[in-house]
Coordinates of C-alpha atoms in Angstrom, one line a residue:
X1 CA 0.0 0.0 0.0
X2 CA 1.2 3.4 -0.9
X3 CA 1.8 5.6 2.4
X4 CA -0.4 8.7 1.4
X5 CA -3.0 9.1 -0.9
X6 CA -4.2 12.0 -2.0
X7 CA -8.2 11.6 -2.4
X8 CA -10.1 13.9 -5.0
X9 CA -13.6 14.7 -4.4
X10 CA -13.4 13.7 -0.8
X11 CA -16.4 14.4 0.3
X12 CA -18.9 12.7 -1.6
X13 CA -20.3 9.4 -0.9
X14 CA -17.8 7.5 -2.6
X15 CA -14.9 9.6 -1.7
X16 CA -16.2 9.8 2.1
X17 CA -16.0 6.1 1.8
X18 CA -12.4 6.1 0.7
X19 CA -11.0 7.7 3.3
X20 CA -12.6 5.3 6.0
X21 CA -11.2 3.0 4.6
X22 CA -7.7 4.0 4.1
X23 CA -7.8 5.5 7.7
X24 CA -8.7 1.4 8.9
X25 CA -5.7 0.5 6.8
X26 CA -3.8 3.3 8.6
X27 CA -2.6 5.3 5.2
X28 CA -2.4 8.8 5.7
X29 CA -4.4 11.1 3.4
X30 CA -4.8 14.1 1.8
X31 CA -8.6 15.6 1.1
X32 CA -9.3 17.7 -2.1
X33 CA -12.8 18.9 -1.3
X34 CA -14.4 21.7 -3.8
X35 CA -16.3 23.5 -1.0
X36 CA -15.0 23.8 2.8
X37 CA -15.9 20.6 4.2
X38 CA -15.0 18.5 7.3
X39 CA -13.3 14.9 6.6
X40 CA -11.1 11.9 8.3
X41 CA -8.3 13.1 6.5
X42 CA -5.0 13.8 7.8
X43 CA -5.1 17.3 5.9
X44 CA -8.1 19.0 3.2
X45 CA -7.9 21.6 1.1
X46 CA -10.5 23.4 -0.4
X47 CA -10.9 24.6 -4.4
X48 CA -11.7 23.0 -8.0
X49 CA -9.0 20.0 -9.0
X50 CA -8.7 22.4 -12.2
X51 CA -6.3 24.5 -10.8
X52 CA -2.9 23.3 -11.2
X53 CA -1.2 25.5 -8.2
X54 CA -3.6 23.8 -6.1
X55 CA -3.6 20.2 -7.1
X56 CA 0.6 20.8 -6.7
X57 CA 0.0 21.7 -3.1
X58 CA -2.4 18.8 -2.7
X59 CA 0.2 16.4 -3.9
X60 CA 2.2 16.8 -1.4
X61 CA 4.0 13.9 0.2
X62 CA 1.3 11.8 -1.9
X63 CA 2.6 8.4 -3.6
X64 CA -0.9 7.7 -4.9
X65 CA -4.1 9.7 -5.8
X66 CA -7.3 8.4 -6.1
X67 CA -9.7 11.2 -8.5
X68 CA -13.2 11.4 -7.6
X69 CA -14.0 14.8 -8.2
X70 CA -16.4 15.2 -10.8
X71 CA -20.0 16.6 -12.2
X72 CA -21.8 13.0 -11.6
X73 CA -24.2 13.1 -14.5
X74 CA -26.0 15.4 -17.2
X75 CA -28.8 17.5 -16.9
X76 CA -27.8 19.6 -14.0
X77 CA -24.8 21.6 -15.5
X78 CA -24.8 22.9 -19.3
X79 CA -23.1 20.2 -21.7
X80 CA -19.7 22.3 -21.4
X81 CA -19.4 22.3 -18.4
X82 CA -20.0 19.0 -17.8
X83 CA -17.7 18.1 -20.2
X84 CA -15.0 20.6 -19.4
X85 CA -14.7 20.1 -16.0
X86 CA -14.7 16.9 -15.7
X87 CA -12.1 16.3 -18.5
X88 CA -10.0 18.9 -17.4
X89 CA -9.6 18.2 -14.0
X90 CA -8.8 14.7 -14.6
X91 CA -5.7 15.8 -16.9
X92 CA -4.6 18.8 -14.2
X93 CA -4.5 15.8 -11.2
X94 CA -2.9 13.4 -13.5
X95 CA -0.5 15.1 -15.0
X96 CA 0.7 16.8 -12.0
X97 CA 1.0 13.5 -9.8
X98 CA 3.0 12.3 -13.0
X99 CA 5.6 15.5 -13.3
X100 CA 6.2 14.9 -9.2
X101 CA 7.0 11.2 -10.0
X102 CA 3.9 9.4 -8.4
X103 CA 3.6 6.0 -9.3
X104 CA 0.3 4.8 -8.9
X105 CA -3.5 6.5 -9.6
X106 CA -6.9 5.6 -9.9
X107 CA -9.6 7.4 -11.9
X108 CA -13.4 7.1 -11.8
X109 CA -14.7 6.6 -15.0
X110 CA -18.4 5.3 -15.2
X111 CA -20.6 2.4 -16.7
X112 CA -22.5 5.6 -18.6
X113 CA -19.3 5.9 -20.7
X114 CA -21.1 2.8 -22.8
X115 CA -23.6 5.4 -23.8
X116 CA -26.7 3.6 -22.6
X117 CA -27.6 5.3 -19.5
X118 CA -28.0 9.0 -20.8
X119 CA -28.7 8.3 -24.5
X120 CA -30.3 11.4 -26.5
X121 CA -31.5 8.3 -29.3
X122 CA -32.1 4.8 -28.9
X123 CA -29.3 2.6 -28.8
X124 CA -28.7 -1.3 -28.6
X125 CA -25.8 -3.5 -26.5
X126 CA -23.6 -4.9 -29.3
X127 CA -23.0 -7.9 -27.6
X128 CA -23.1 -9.2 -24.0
X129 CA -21.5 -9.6 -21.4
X130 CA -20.4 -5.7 -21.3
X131 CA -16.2 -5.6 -21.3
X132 CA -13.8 -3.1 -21.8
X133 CA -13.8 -3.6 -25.6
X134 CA -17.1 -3.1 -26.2
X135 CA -17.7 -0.5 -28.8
X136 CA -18.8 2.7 -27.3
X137 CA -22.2 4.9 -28.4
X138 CA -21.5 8.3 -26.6
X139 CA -24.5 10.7 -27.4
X140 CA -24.0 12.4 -24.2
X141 CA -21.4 15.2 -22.9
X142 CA -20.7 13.0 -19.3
X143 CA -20.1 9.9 -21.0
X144 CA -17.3 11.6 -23.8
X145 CA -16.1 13.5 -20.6
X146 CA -15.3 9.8 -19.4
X147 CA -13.8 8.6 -22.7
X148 CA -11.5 11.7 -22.7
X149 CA -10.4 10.7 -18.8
X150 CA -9.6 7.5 -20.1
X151 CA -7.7 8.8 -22.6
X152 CA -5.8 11.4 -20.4
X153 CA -5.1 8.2 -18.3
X154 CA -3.8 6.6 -21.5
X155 CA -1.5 9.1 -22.7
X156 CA 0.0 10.1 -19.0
X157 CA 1.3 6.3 -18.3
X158 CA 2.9 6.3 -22.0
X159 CA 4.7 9.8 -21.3
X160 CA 5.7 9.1 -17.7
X161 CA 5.6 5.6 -16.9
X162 CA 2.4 6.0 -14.5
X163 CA 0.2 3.3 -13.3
X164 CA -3.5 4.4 -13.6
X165 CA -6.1 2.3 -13.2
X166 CA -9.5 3.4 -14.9
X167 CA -12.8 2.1 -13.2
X168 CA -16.0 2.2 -14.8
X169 CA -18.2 2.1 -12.1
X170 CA -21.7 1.2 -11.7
X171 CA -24.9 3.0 -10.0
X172 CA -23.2 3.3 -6.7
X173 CA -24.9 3.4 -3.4
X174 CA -25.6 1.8 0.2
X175 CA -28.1 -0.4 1.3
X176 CA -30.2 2.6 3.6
X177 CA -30.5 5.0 0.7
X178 CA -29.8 4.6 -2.8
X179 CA -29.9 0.6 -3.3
X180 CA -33.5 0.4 -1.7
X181 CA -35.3 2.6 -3.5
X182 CA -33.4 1.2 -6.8
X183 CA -34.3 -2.2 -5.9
X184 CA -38.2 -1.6 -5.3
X185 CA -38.7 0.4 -8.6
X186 CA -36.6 -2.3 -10.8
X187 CA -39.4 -4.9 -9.0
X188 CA -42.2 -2.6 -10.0
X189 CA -40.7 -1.9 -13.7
X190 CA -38.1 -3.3 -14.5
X191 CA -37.5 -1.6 -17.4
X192 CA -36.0 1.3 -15.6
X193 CA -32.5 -0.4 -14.8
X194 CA -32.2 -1.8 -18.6
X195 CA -29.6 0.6 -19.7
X196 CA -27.8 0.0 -16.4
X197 CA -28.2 -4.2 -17.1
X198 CA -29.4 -3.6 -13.3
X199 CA -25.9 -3.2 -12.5
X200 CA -25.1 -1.7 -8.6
X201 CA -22.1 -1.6 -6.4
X202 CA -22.3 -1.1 -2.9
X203 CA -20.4 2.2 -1.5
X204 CA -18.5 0.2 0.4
X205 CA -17.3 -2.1 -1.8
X206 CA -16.7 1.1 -4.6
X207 CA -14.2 2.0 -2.0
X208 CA -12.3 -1.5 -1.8
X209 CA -12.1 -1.7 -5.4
X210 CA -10.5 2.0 -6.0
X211 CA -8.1 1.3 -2.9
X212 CA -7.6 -2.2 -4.6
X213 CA -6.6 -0.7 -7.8
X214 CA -3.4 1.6 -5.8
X215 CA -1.8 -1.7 -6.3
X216 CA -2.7 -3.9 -9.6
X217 CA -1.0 -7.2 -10.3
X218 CA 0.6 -6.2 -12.9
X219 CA 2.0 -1.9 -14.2
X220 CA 0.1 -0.4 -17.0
X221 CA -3.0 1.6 -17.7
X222 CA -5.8 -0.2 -17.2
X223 CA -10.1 -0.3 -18.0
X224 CA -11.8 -2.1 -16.0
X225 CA -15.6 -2.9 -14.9
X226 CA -16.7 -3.7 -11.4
X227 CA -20.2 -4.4 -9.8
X228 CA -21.7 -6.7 -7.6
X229 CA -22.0 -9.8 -9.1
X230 CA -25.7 -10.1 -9.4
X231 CA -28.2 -7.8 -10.3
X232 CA -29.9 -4.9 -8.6
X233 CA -33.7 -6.3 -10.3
X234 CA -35.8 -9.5 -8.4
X235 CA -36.4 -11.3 -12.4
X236 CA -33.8 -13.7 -13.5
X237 CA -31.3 -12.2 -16.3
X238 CA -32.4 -14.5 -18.7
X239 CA -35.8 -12.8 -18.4
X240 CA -34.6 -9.2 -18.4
X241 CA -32.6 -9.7 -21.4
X242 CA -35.4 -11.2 -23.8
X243 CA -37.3 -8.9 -22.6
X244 CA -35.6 -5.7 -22.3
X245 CA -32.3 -6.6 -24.8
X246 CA -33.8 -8.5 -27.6
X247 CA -31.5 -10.3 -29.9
X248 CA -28.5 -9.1 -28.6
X249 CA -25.7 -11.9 -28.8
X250 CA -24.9 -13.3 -25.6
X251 CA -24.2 -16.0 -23.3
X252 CA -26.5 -17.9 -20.9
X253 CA -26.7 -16.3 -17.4
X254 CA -27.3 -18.3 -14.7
X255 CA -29.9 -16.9 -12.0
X256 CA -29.4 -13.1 -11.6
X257 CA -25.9 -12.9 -12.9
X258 CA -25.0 -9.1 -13.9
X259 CA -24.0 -9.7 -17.8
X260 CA -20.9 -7.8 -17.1
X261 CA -17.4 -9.4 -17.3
X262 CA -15.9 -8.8 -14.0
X263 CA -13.1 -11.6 -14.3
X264 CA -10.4 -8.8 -15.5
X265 CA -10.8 -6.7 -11.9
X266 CA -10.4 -10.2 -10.0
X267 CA -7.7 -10.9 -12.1
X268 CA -5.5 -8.3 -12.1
X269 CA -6.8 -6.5 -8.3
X270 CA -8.1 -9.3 -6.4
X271 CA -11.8 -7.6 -6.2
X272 CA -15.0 -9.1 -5.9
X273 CA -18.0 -7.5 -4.3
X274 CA -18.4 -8.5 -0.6
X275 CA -21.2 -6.5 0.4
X276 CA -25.1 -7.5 -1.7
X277 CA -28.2 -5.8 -1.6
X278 CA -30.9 -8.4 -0.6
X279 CA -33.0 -8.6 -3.7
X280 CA -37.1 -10.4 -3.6

């Protein structure tokens, strides 16, 4: 494990997670926040991850960063913003870990950078199960905000040698607000979580896997998915699918498997979801 991390977006759910976590695993942190906010950092600091001079300041004594920080979705924010914040802070953090020599990061990208979730026209899964070479149908500015972070991520560990690891990251949430509600309106109409393939991760578990991917098997850039390993929805996946994903090649999945390959995040950082929403 690196000895400090330097979380972005610190204190949103997911990045609120993070740092319990790494403060159980006793690894010092470092909190980039974008509005004054208490956390169980060692040290936070306040402003947009845009801004290189401050990024630079956050970075220091980090051997690892983990980038939350983020516009989560469309809708709320015009399309250029969306699109240029989020890209732009990914390449500031990035690239100044990288010119400071830090070996290791992690990036959240998103499921949504398939194009499914916020498509502006109706689009169809190529194939299933969903992997990191499936051919992507962006029609939205938060899913081609994505692609460009995993491009950033791409180019910085071919210029410097970095390690980043790029997870693409399901509807996150914990059991007592987000999965419940999910879960009751996927049972009522299921049709709701079909451009999601009723795909969750638990909070908790979001947090193990971007701690998990500090230290990947093996150096690189990396894409990966990860998700619990069954599906948010009460219906088998063999239902769901006829129903919902007509035609679409694919495999058999047994009971409520999520028809996402997960095997390359087990592979290569030892993750699998601990922590299931009891579905039915």
């Amino acid at each position: 494990m690196p000895a400090h991390v330097l979380v972005t977006g610190a204190a949103g759910r997911i990045g609120t997670a993070v740092l319990d976590l790494l403060a159980a695993e006793g690894v010092s942190t470092t909190a980039l926040v974008l509005e004054p906010a208490g956390t169980r950092a060692g040290r936070t600091l306040a402003g947009d991850a845009r801004d290189p001079a401050l990024v630079a300041d956050a970075l220091d004594g980090a051997d690892a960063v983990i980038h939350l920080a983020a516009i989560p979705h469309p809708g709320g924010d015009p399309d250029a913003e969306v699109f240029a914040r989020n890209s732009q802070a990914t390449f500031t953090v990035l690239d100044q870990a990288a010119r400071r020599g830090v070996p290791n990061a992690v990036i959240a990208s998103s499921y949504a950078i398939c194009g499914l979730p916020f498509a502006r026209r109706p689009l169809s899964m190529p194939y299933l199960p969903i992997d990191a070479h499936l051919p992507l149908q962006i029609t939205d500015p938060y899913a081609l905000s994505k692609r460009a972070d995993e491009a950033t991520a791409d180019m910085i560990h071919r210029q410097y040698g970095t390690t980043v690891v790029a997870l693409r990251l399901p509807f996150v949430g914990a059991a007592g607000d987000r999965l419940g509600p999910m879960a009751e309106l996927f049972a009522r109409d299921p049709g709701h979580g079909a451009a999601d393939v009723w795909s969750y991760l638990d909070v908790r578990d979001a947090a193990r896997a971007l701690v998990a991917a500090l230290t990947p098997a093996v150096p690189g850039n990396h894409v990966l998915y990860v998700a619990a390993p069954r599906t948010l929805a009460p219906q088998p996946t063999e239902w769901l699918l006829d129903r919902f994903h007509p035609g679409v090649p694919r495999p058999r999945f047994e009971g409520r498997t999520v028809p996402i390959d997960l095997a390359p995040a087990r592979d290569l950082l030892g993750f699998a979801a601990e922590h299931e929403f009891p579905v039915g």
